[in-house]
Coordinates of C-alpha atoms in Angstrom, one line a residue:
X1 CA 5.2 -16.3 17.5
X2 CA 1.7 -17.4 17.1
X3 CA 0.5 -19.8 19.6
X4 CA -2.9 -22.0 19.0
X5 CA -4.5 -24.3 21.6
X6 CA -6.0 -27.3 20.0
X7 CA -7.6 -28.6 23.2
X8 CA -9.9 -25.3 23.6
X9 CA -11.6 -24.3 20.5
X10 CA -12.3 -20.6 21.9
X11 CA -8.9 -20.3 23.4
X12 CA -6.8 -18.3 20.8
X13 CA -3.8 -16.4 22.0
X14 CA -1.3 -13.7 20.3
X15 CA 1.9 -12.7 21.8
X16 CA 2.1 -9.0 22.0
X17 CA 4.2 -7.5 19.4
X18 CA 7.4 -5.9 20.5
X19 CA 7.2 -2.3 19.2
X20 CA 10.5 -1.4 20.4
X21 CA 12.0 -3.3 17.9
X22 CA 10.8 -1.5 15.0
X23 CA 11.9 1.8 14.5
X24 CA 9.7 4.7 14.0
X25 CA 10.5 6.7 10.6
X26 CA 10.5 10.4 11.0
X27 CA 9.2 11.2 7.5
X28 CA 5.4 11.6 7.8
X29 CA 4.9 12.7 3.9
X30 CA 5.3 15.6 1.8
X31 CA 3.5 19.0 2.6
X32 CA 3.3 21.4 -0.2
X33 CA 2.5 24.9 0.5
X34 CA 1.8 27.2 -2.7
X35 CA -0.7 29.8 -2.6
X36 CA -3.5 29.1 -5.6
X37 CA -5.8 32.1 -6.9
X38 CA -9.1 31.4 -7.1
X39 CA -11.5 33.1 -9.1
X40 CA -14.8 34.8 -7.8
X41 CA -18.0 33.4 -9.5
X42 CA -19.4 35.5 -11.9
X43 CA -22.1 37.3 -9.5
X44 CA -19.1 38.4 -7.6
X45 CA -17.1 39.4 -10.6
X46 CA -20.0 41.6 -11.8
X47 CA -20.4 43.4 -8.4
X48 CA -17.1 44.0 -8.4
X49 CA -17.1 47.1 -10.8
X50 CA -15.9 45.2 -14.0
X51 CA -18.5 42.9 -15.9
X52 CA -17.4 39.9 -17.1
X53 CA -17.4 39.1 -20.8
X54 CA -19.9 36.1 -20.6
X55 CA -22.3 38.9 -18.5
X56 CA -22.1 41.3 -21.7
X57 CA -22.8 38.7 -24.1
X58 CA -26.0 37.2 -22.1
X59 CA -27.1 41.1 -22.5
X60 CA -26.3 41.5 -26.2
X61 CA -28.2 38.2 -26.8
X62 CA -31.3 39.4 -24.8
X63 CA -31.0 42.7 -26.8
X64 CA -31.0 40.7 -30.1
X65 CA -34.0 38.4 -28.8
X66 CA -36.2 41.2 -27.9
X67 CA -35.3 42.6 -31.2
X68 CA -36.5 39.5 -33.2
X69 CA -39.6 39.4 -30.8
X70 CA -40.6 42.6 -32.0
X71 CA -40.8 41.4 -36.0
X72 CA -43.6 40.0 -37.3
X73 CA -43.5 36.1 -38.4
X74 CA -43.1 37.0 -41.8
X75 CA -40.5 39.4 -41.3
X76 CA -38.6 36.7 -39.6
X77 CA -39.3 34.2 -42.6
X78 CA -37.6 36.8 -44.6
X79 CA -34.6 37.3 -42.5
X80 CA -34.2 33.8 -42.4
X81 CA -34.0 33.2 -46.0
X82 CA -31.7 36.1 -46.4
X83 CA -29.3 34.6 -43.7
X84 CA -29.2 31.5 -45.3
X85 CA -28.4 33.0 -48.5
X86 CA -25.2 35.0 -46.7
X87 CA -24.2 31.6 -44.9
X88 CA -24.2 30.0 -48.3
X89 CA -22.0 33.1 -49.9
X90 CA -19.7 32.5 -46.9
X91 CA -19.4 29.0 -47.8
X92 CA -18.5 30.0 -51.3
X93 CA -15.8 32.3 -50.3
X94 CA -14.6 29.6 -48.1
X95 CA -14.0 27.1 -50.9
X96 CA -12.7 29.6 -53.1
X97 CA -10.1 30.8 -50.4
X98 CA -11.3 34.5 -50.4
X99 CA -10.8 36.5 -47.6
X100 CA -13.9 36.5 -45.1
X101 CA -14.5 36.1 -41.5
X102 CA -14.7 32.9 -40.1
X103 CA -16.6 33.7 -37.0
X104 CA -19.5 35.0 -39.1
X105 CA -20.7 31.3 -39.6
X106 CA -21.1 31.0 -35.6
X107 CA -22.6 34.4 -35.7
X108 CA -25.1 33.9 -38.6
X109 CA -26.0 30.2 -37.5
X110 CA -26.8 31.3 -34.0
X111 CA -29.1 34.2 -35.4
X112 CA -30.9 31.6 -37.5
X113 CA -31.4 29.3 -34.5
X114 CA -32.6 32.3 -32.5
X115 CA -35.4 33.3 -35.2
X116 CA -36.6 29.8 -35.7
X117 CA -36.8 29.4 -32.1
X118 CA -39.2 32.4 -31.9
X119 CA -41.0 31.4 -34.7
X120 CA -41.7 27.8 -33.0
X121 CA -42.5 29.9 -29.6
X122 CA -45.4 31.4 -31.7
X123 CA -46.4 28.3 -33.1
X124 CA -46.6 26.6 -29.9
X125 CA -48.9 29.8 -28.5
X126 CA -51.1 29.1 -31.4
X127 CA -51.7 25.4 -30.3
X128 CA -49.5 23.9 -33.5
X129 CA -48.2 20.7 -32.6
X130 CA -44.8 19.2 -33.7
X131 CA -46.1 17.4 -36.6
X132 CA -48.0 19.9 -37.9
X133 CA -45.3 22.6 -37.5
X134 CA -42.9 20.2 -39.7
X135 CA -45.7 20.1 -42.2
X136 CA -45.8 23.7 -42.5
X137 CA -42.0 24.2 -42.5
X138 CA -41.7 21.9 -45.2
X139 CA -44.5 23.8 -47.2
X140 CA -42.6 27.1 -46.3
X141 CA -39.3 25.7 -47.7
X142 CA -40.9 24.8 -51.0
X143 CA -42.3 28.0 -51.3
X144 CA -39.1 30.0 -50.6
X145 CA -38.2 32.2 -54.3
X146 CA -34.4 31.6 -54.4
X147 CA -33.0 35.2 -54.5
X148 CA -29.5 36.6 -54.3
X149 CA -28.4 37.4 -50.5
X150 CA -28.3 41.1 -49.5
X151 CA -24.4 41.1 -49.5
X152 CA -24.5 39.7 -53.3
X153 CA -27.1 42.5 -54.3
X154 CA -24.4 44.9 -52.6
X155 CA -21.5 43.6 -54.5
X156 CA -23.7 43.8 -57.7
X157 CA -24.8 47.4 -57.3
X158 CA -21.4 48.3 -56.4
X159 CA -19.9 47.1 -59.7
X160 CA -22.4 48.3 -61.8
X161 CA -21.7 52.0 -60.4
X162 CA -17.7 51.2 -60.9
X163 CA -18.7 50.0 -64.5
X164 CA -21.2 53.3 -65.1
X165 CA -18.1 55.6 -63.7
X166 CA -15.7 53.7 -66.0
X167 CA -18.1 54.3 -69.1
X168 CA -19.0 58.0 -68.4

């Protein structure tokens, strides 16, 4: 019970709680014991003898960037045009429901992006600002002569060779 004294405002007394009346439960919670397998960080995995997939992919990407940086800007522009043509051909194959590798979409888009990145890095080295870069890019796109992509040229050559064999 609670007892309050009204006569003196500072005196407040509480009776002690009887602890013996409340039984203490023996259940303290649940303990789960299970061994969790934790993977080592990438640096440790690479040092364990077998390189991880991401490390191999990074090496390939670095090698590809070195190859791209070795090319001249004109060669990069030509290859970007060719890859965009190849990407268009892939979209056509997809729409016609021909067989194609769907992973090629991502690979080509990434390669185009890497080439455009190197091209932009070179523009920055020359001191070309963003506005002028976009203007030059628009001019470059207008100057592109539409031509069949290399894969289509290869198909046309194969068909021409097959027809030449039939007629001979």
